[in-house]
Structure formats: C-alpha cells, structure tokens
Amino acid sequence: MKYKIGVFVCGCGGNIADVVDAEKLAQTVKSQPDVCFSIVHNLLCSPDGKAFFVEQMKKHGATHAVVAACSPKDHEIDFQRGLEEAGLNRYMVQMANIREHCAWVTRNRDAAFTKSLAMLKAAIHRVHLHEALEHKEIECNADILVIGGGIAGIEAALLAAAGNRNVTIVEQGPTLGGRLPEFEEVAPNMECAPCLISPRLSAISEAENIKILTHARVTDIRGYFGNYEIKVEKKARQVNEDFCMGCDECINACPVSVPSDFHRGLGERKAIYVPFPGSVPNCAVIDRESCLRSKGESCTACADACPLEAVAFDQQDEYFEIKAGGIVIATGFESHDPSSIGRLGFGSLPEVYTLEQFERLASSNGPTGGKIVKRDGSRPQSIAFIHCAGREELGYCSGTCCQASYKLGILAQKADEESTETPKVMHFHTDLVSSGWLGARLLDKAKKTGSQFQRIGDPAATTIEAKGGGLRIQYKDGGNVPQFHDADMVVLVTGMKPNSAAKDVIKMLALTHDDAGFLAEDHPILRPAQASFEGVYLAGCSSGPKSIAESIKQAQAAAGTLLARLQPGKKLTLEEMIAQTDEDLCSRCLICVSVCPYKACEYDAERERVVINEVLCHGCGTCVAACPSGAAEARHFTDHQLRVEISEVLSD
C-alpha cells in the first residue's frame, strides 16, 4: 500500500498557538516519511475546520491523517467521521494531544515545541501501522425479560410494554406485587399503599404484550445483548389459572392451617390459598409442603368444593424457553432475620416483633384488622422501636428503615379509634436517617404525634428480657451510662439484605456484586441502572437498599435505556477495537477467561483454543494485560503500534 499522510496542526483558537509555533511545527514534519502535506488551521473542530479537513484529504488524495490538536476524547470522533466523508476507513487517523500534554502544561515555548514535535512524529510513524477495522452489525431481538415481580419489576415491564415490546416477567412467588401489598401506608408521605399497587397490578394483568410467569424461576441464561436465550421452570400451582376465579370455596373447605407468610407468621392460611385479595394472577395455589395429598393422604376437599373444577392435582411443572434482547433484574430484597441476635429476644419473647410483622399488625388487611394488640389480644400501653437491630451483622445502613419506623409509630398511635388512650412510642437509635425534605417532615410529624427518641451509645450493649408482664430494655445512653426502659411491645427495626434468588442470576451471568451480595452498577453515577454485563439492567433493591420511589426511578431508567437501545428492525453496532488472540502463541492457560469482565473470552474445546466473542468484547484490554504469553492483543492498540509510538517519542 502506498501511504499518503495528511498532517493537520490546530491552533485551537490560541490555546495551542499562543504557546506552540504551529506554522513551524507543520513545516518541520513535511519531510517525515510519506507525508504528502502539512497544514495549519486555527480551529479544526469548528464547522469550517471540519469541512477544511475533508476538503484537504480529498484534494491531496491522502490515505491517512494525523491531527495535532486536543485530546482524542474531545474530537477524535469528528475526524473519524471526516475520514468516512472523504471515502476512507475511520481508523486511518491518529491524534497527537499537544494541547493538554504540551501547551497547557508549560509556558516555555521551546519546551512546548520540542515535545509537540516528538509527539507529532510519533503519531506519523504510528499511523503507518493502522488497520482498516471492519464496521459490524448484528440482528437483535427487541423483546425484554424482567426477573422479579415486585413494584420495580412491574414498573419496568409496564414501561417496556408501553413501548410496544413483548415482555416476559418471571416471579418466584405465586403472585406479583412484592412487598408493597403488605403495607397500609407508604413512607415518607403516608400515601395509601393499596392505591399505589392495585392500578399497577390491574394494568399488568390486562397488558396483551406482557407474559406473566409466577411461581417460576430462571434456570439458565445464555447469549449476549440483543440475543439472549433464557430457560424458565414454572412450578405447578395445581390450580388451573384459566378456570380459577378466586372465589375462596376451596380455601374454606381445606382442613389444613399453617402460619401465613403474607402475615409474617402472625396469622394463618390454608394449604390452598390466594396470597392476598387482588393478587395477580387472582388464582389459588396449593402449598405442596402443607397439603395432605403431598404427604400421601387422599384428601380431595378443595377439589370437591371447587365449583369450576379448577383444582388440578395432576398438574405438572412447566418449562419455557424465552428469547429476549435485554434483561432487567428486579429480584428485590429480604429483611435481616434477628433470630441470631439472642440478646434481643426475637423468637423467645412473644412480644418482640420484626418491622415486617408490626407492619402487618398496623394494616387493615392484616391478621388483627389494623388493631395493634399483643398476642393475648390486649392493647399495649407502650411500644419501643429498636433501630439498627443487627446492623453490626449486616455491616451497612439500609437507609429506609428509620422512615418505616417513624411511619409505624404514627400508625400505632392512631390504629385503634375505640381506645381513649394511645400507646406511648419510644425510638431507641444511634443515628436517624431522614432522606430529603419529605423524610425530615415525616420525622417532625412523628415527634408531634407523640413519638419520643432516645439516642443510645453502644448498640451491641442493648438487651431485652422479660419483666413482669412486659419487657425490659437495658441499654447505654449517649454518655454510655446504663439505663433501662419498660415496654409492652418491642419492634426490631432490621435492614435489607439481597434476595437469595439473586445468587442464581449472578452465577448464570457472572455479574459483579458487592460484599453483601447486592448487584453492582456498571458505574454508580453515569450508568446507575446498568449491570456489569452488557444488556443486563438493574431495578429496585437488587442493587442495594432503596425506597419505593428510588426503586421505581431505577426501573424506569432500566426500561427506558433498553427501549432506546433495542429497537425492532434496528441492528446493533459492535465494538470495533476489540481483543484478538494469536493461536500460535496461546498456551491455553485460560487466565483471560477468568479475568474478562464481560465474559467475552471463551475456550473452544473442539478447536482447543481461546476465542473472543466479538459481540461481548468491549475492548477494555484486561485480557491483553493479563495474558502471560502475549497471545492476546487489542486491535488498534497492538504492542507493535504502541512500541513504535513510544520509541519515536523517546528518540528526540
């Protein structure tokens, strides 16, 4: 190939020209190998400058371009587009950053010129080694999979469906809705929780382009952004969803009662049950672990009572294969179990409750109809909230628990209108977290309605024990002085931890996560809804503790980004500056396979070599840096190209 290199020196409106003699620089490199012209322009990034660039490349029939100007991060893309306009491959340009590296770091004109000349010569020698990288595109699937059916997953599914995408939502529980149906009111502005979730459940059940798979789990994920293949296992409900209308006849007939998970063990449900009124799907489900038939008995009470013959004991688990272009993970959270903290008495002292249990007591659809009563049915005269219960085990603050306790303290004091006396509420805390002005306003409201707050010293020194007919809390105050407080009920304010279901998804996709197990965002500021794997997005508490509002915002960001990137009929553009491997040099050590953050390095057992999946590779260079034999190399940043450039800089 005959090289004809065009050199452009930009004055950058004085940013460069005031320190570096641009004309002298251009004249000096005219004698460099294969340079066909060298010219100065005052501002190459301007519209006139860009047109000038294309005009000169065409006029001289140049095959390559070298631009001495600012940072490639600022305007390299403009010159790449200029090459394409001139009929050349966009990668036949090399920039020398003489603004940030020369003009902006010294006022010594001689030193600035000398360094600029060395960098420009290096760029000229390097551009000889540039290759015409191929622009590739692939067909993509615009459908979307949502894993998790809480409020974040529902919001992501609805938004994606509104963009005319086919959506499949997979939820491991028997119904959609997550935790929100368990609430009466929502912090921080005390909104009606059923009023928030019910319209969303109705909308998702009526959406024609959303497929709902409850009582299901994802068992395998293969592929890459734009072309994922997902396997899903759906457990048999043993009730036909098409026939069941939620009439409760089967429930009334069932002879088995077990603790209700919806009521957090404070109430009971039958072995066949509807999770909650208005659940989606509004269909009963049989708890196989509790059902007498599952234990070998011949009970058919529910089937006999069903007027629509919806009970189907012989129903089998189903298996689905789903194709999608993008995935939203909205697996939610679990609350920390305080059973392991013996000094707090949960599980051994009947009147010690978790925050979730107290939420059910305060809810009108709870086991007590919204009345705050003890297990013996009597009303408590005093209630104590112990903040940060188990925080020393979690190792972090969940940020939402304080506001939930403020809310429940307010509800506790207005829960029973028949009572002339409301219970005294005391909050024991180390820190108080009130996010934003709404959180601060909720705290003020809690104080005005009678809630009292006591700062404690060492939280690990707090203990709860039975005292007479109530409970005694022993603690150290802010001055570390031992104190005690008597209460009829104690509520342990526990934090959030990752949903155990997320572990399987993390393993399938090799996703990055933090020490606690929450999924990590690709970048917490610039890409807060994107996971470390291309085409996988995060919503809600899958990536850390969040409020309902924060979860919805992230879900909207996840779905919105996928809608923008996955468009029916539009192909996906692949990264061109990716890694490649030399089969002759590869030792099959598989270090690259283990370190690649995008899982683009794969071992081909049949060919006995490592191959780079061009769809997954982002050209980050991790495999190149890790490869001990030098078999891995980054296109456009090969070892040879870099050595030539560095050598030329050092030669002067």
XYZ file of C-alpha atoms in Angstrom, residues 33-376:
344
model
C 8.071 9.598 5.670
C 5.022 9.550 3.375
C 3.705 12.995 4.474
C 2.028 14.478 1.398
C 1.005 17.764 3.031
C 1.215 19.505 6.400
C -1.054 22.433 7.121
C -2.291 24.676 9.952
C -5.869 25.627 10.808
C -6.892 27.895 13.652
C -9.847 25.784 14.861
C -10.257 22.356 13.279
C -13.227 21.376 15.454
C -15.348 24.244 14.103
C -17.749 23.616 11.194
C -15.324 25.392 8.848
C -12.430 23.363 10.270
C -14.211 20.046 9.748
C -15.053 20.978 6.164
C -11.448 22.053 5.654
C -10.244 18.684 6.940
C -12.376 16.739 4.455
C -11.523 19.092 1.585
C -7.758 18.768 2.097
C -7.892 14.983 2.409
C -9.773 14.728 -0.891
C -7.653 17.374 -2.642
C -4.367 15.601 -1.919
C -5.683 12.048 -2.235
C -4.412 11.285 1.257
C -4.835 7.791 2.670
C -4.115 8.594 6.340
C -4.466 11.615 8.608
C -2.551 12.867 11.638
C -4.065 15.641 13.713
C -2.019 17.619 16.256
C -4.685 19.201 18.426
C -6.528 18.489 21.679
C -7.476 15.284 23.488
C -8.817 12.455 21.327
C -11.651 12.205 23.859
C -12.876 15.600 22.686
C -12.814 15.420 18.894
C -11.344 12.169 17.550
C -14.843 11.066 16.548
C -15.211 14.218 14.416
C -12.069 13.425 12.435
C -13.084 9.775 12.101
C -16.362 10.938 10.575
C -14.398 13.293 8.335
C -12.368 10.374 7.001
C -15.547 8.463 6.218
C -16.885 11.522 4.404
C -13.651 11.549 2.400
C -14.220 7.880 1.490
C -11.655 6.403 3.894
C -11.779 3.987 6.826
C -12.390 5.898 10.051
C -9.452 4.282 11.840
C -6.839 5.752 9.482
C -6.362 8.780 11.755
C -4.060 9.334 14.736
C -4.192 12.306 17.074
C -1.306 13.947 18.923
C -2.611 15.710 22.035
C -0.396 18.815 22.030
C -2.888 20.963 23.931
C -3.253 19.090 27.263
C 0.202 17.477 27.065
C 2.207 20.468 25.812
C 0.582 23.901 25.588
C -1.357 23.594 28.831
C 1.463 22.268 30.986
C 4.172 24.877 30.281
C 4.595 28.466 29.122
C 8.100 27.685 27.840
C 7.689 27.921 24.055
C 10.878 25.991 23.266
C 9.994 23.117 25.593
C 6.422 23.037 24.290
C 7.614 22.954 20.677
C 10.150 20.208 21.298
C 7.616 17.959 22.996
C 4.921 18.718 20.381
C 7.309 17.794 17.590
C 8.187 14.479 19.257
C 4.541 13.594 19.765
C 3.627 14.552 16.193
C 6.437 12.452 14.726
C 5.333 9.536 16.896
C 1.783 9.864 15.578
C 3.028 9.903 11.977
C 5.063 6.721 12.490
C 2.210 5.024 14.332
C -0.454 5.766 11.700
C 1.523 3.660 9.212
C 0.519 0.635 11.280
C -3.199 1.362 11.471
C -5.571 -1.245 10.101
C -8.907 -0.658 8.449
C -11.176 -2.095 11.128
C -14.454 -3.508 9.904
C -17.751 -1.955 10.948
C -20.061 -4.798 12.013
C -23.723 -5.021 12.913
C -25.931 -7.863 14.130
C -29.644 -8.503 14.145
C -31.228 -8.161 17.576
C -34.315 -9.271 19.437
C -36.234 -6.337 20.909
C -38.148 -8.410 23.486
C -37.374 -7.915 27.186
C -37.208 -10.273 30.156
C -37.893 -8.939 33.663
C -36.742 -11.110 36.576
C -38.729 -10.203 39.688
C -42.353 -9.158 40.072
C -42.200 -6.518 42.787
C -43.010 -2.870 42.209
C -39.699 -2.286 40.374
C -40.176 -5.269 38.074
C -43.793 -4.310 37.407
C -42.822 -0.736 36.551
C -40.058 -1.876 34.196
C -42.400 -4.349 32.472
C -45.195 -1.811 32.042
C -42.892 0.833 30.603
C -41.286 -1.633 28.195
C -44.712 -2.904 27.127
C -45.879 0.674 26.542
C -43.009 0.924 24.056
C -44.564 -1.921 22.036
C -42.114 -4.536 23.267
C -43.028 -8.086 24.161
C -42.188 -8.580 27.821
C -41.935 -11.693 29.974
C -41.935 -11.165 33.731
C -40.730 -14.054 35.904
C -41.567 -14.081 39.623
C -40.555 -16.837 42.038
C -43.562 -16.264 44.294
C -47.134 -17.198 43.408
C -48.156 -13.577 42.770
C -46.817 -10.250 41.567
C -46.582 -7.241 43.835
C -43.593 -7.930 46.053
C -43.690 -6.275 49.492
C -45.997 -3.358 48.719
C -49.299 -5.266 49.190
C -48.250 -5.863 52.817
C -48.282 -2.132 53.579
C -51.138 0.088 54.758
C -49.410 3.398 54.120
C -46.118 4.282 52.491
C -43.373 6.494 53.889
C -42.456 9.290 53.691
C -45.735 10.982 52.720
C -48.121 8.389 54.191
C -49.763 7.527 50.876
C -52.258 4.697 50.606
C -50.243 1.621 49.603
C -53.137 -0.343 48.030
C -53.961 2.754 45.977
C -50.444 2.638 44.554
C -50.113 -1.059 43.798
C -53.646 -2.040 42.743
C -53.719 0.010 39.498
C -50.303 -1.342 38.549
C -51.417 -4.929 39.144
C -54.545 -4.339 37.083
C -52.543 -2.768 34.277
C -50.015 -5.591 34.076
C -52.704 -8.294 34.156
C -54.516 -6.594 31.265
C -51.458 -5.864 29.111
C -51.621 -8.020 25.994
C -47.879 -7.966 25.330
C -46.778 -8.972 28.837
C -46.453 -12.667 29.635
C -46.620 -13.344 33.380
C -44.860 -16.389 34.804
C -45.364 -16.612 38.564
C -44.278 -19.479 40.807
C -41.325 -19.634 38.428
C -37.580 -19.220 38.328
C -34.919 -18.677 35.689
C -32.707 -21.773 35.428
C -30.311 -20.796 32.659
C -29.264 -17.723 30.658
C -27.096 -17.926 27.561
C -26.189 -15.494 24.834
C -25.417 -11.814 24.718
C -27.006 -8.389 24.385
C -29.643 -8.487 21.686
C -29.806 -12.278 21.630
C -30.360 -13.947 24.988
C -31.812 -17.428 25.405
C -33.407 -17.992 28.795
C -34.803 -21.159 30.345
C -37.563 -20.873 32.937
C -39.081 -23.501 35.213
C -42.659 -22.843 36.357
C -43.824 -24.845 39.349
C -47.281 -26.357 39.137
C -49.848 -24.397 41.163
C -52.070 -27.472 40.980
C -54.826 -24.997 40.207
C -55.753 -24.092 36.638
C -55.219 -20.344 36.215
C -57.673 -20.185 33.313
C -60.534 -21.622 35.411
C -59.947 -20.286 38.932
C -61.809 -17.096 39.803
C -60.614 -16.708 43.396
C -63.980 -17.480 44.986
C -62.386 -18.993 48.154
C -64.650 -22.090 48.183
C -61.621 -24.375 48.082
C -59.940 -22.387 50.867
C -62.946 -22.677 53.151
C -63.009 -26.453 52.631
C -59.301 -27.078 53.255
C -58.695 -28.793 56.639
C -55.035 -27.704 56.950
C -53.957 -24.412 58.528
C -50.355 -23.172 58.588
C -48.669 -19.876 59.559
C -49.259 -17.205 56.934
C -46.142 -15.944 55.179
C -48.109 -12.895 53.980
C -48.830 -12.032 57.625
C -45.244 -12.892 58.586
C -46.330 -15.757 60.810
C -48.842 -13.720 62.848
C -51.906 -15.200 61.164
C -52.805 -18.434 59.424
C -53.666 -19.554 55.928
C -54.808 -22.820 54.433
C -52.720 -25.281 52.427
C -54.570 -23.959 49.382
C -54.729 -20.188 49.378
C -54.855 -16.933 47.431
C -51.815 -14.861 48.522
C -53.831 -11.667 49.072
C -57.028 -10.044 47.750
C -56.461 -8.739 44.233
C -53.297 -10.745 43.660
C -52.064 -11.303 40.102
C -52.824 -13.873 38.989
C -56.002 -13.907 41.083
C -55.757 -17.639 41.434
C -55.338 -20.073 44.312
C -52.160 -22.079 44.755
C -51.512 -25.285 46.679
C -48.632 -25.316 49.151
C -47.187 -28.748 48.423
C -45.282 -28.899 51.705
C -48.502 -28.474 53.709
C -51.046 -30.271 51.504
C -52.199 -33.620 52.860
C -52.101 -35.185 49.379
C -48.408 -34.323 49.108
C -47.927 -36.293 52.315
C -49.583 -39.381 50.877
C -53.118 -38.857 52.175
C -56.183 -38.982 49.945
C -57.718 -35.584 50.812
C -59.734 -34.008 47.964
C -61.613 -31.388 49.988
C -60.541 -28.429 47.872
C -61.288 -30.182 44.563
C -64.685 -31.311 45.798
C -65.602 -27.763 46.850
C -64.437 -26.011 43.672
C -67.486 -25.134 41.514
C -65.330 -24.665 38.396
C -63.206 -27.826 38.701
C -60.079 -25.650 38.696
C -58.108 -27.791 41.165
C -55.717 -29.990 39.202
C -53.697 -32.331 41.405
C -52.024 -33.891 38.360
C -50.746 -30.575 37.005
C -47.032 -30.801 36.182
C -44.224 -28.283 36.302
C -43.761 -26.426 33.019
C -40.587 -25.425 31.212
C -40.220 -22.442 28.911
C -37.516 -21.208 26.570
C -37.612 -17.455 26.117
C -35.683 -15.288 23.688
C -35.014 -11.676 24.577
C -32.644 -8.886 23.692
C -32.326 -7.397 27.159
C -32.825 -8.369 30.787
C -33.983 -6.341 33.780
C -33.108 -7.829 37.177
C -35.528 -6.745 39.894
C -35.090 -9.513 42.448
C -35.746 -7.259 45.447
C -34.574 -7.862 48.988
C -35.046 -9.892 52.138
C -35.185 -8.435 55.625
C -32.415 -9.341 58.007
C -33.504 -12.106 60.397
C -32.798 -11.037 64.015
C -33.200 -14.588 65.376
C -29.438 -14.937 65.605
C -29.203 -11.954 67.990
C -30.120 -13.756 71.197
C -29.843 -10.643 73.402
C -32.811 -9.065 71.567
C -35.156 -11.954 72.338
C -36.762 -12.416 68.930
C -38.283 -15.885 68.789
C -38.056 -16.403 72.549
C -40.009 -13.375 73.818
C -43.538 -13.347 72.323
C -43.936 -9.562 72.285
C -40.750 -8.893 70.328
C -41.640 -8.325 66.661
C -39.842 -7.516 63.441
C -40.641 -4.378 61.484
C -42.440 -6.517 58.874
C -44.629 -8.191 61.490
C -45.605 -4.880 63.028
C -46.421 -3.604 59.530
C -48.982 -6.395 59.223
C -50.486 -5.579 62.631
C -50.925 -1.958 61.561
C -52.545 -2.887 58.225
C -56.307 -3.075 57.815
C -55.916 -6.309 55.793
C -53.639 -7.755 58.471
C -54.365 -10.525 60.979
C -55.894 -8.091 63.510
C -57.723 -5.832 61.071
C -55.319 -2.976 61.753
C -55.598 -3.050 65.562
C -52.317 -3.006 67.440
C -52.765 -5.774 70.004
C -50.497 -8.187 71.813
C -50.648 -11.914 71.185
C -53.134 -12.288 74.054
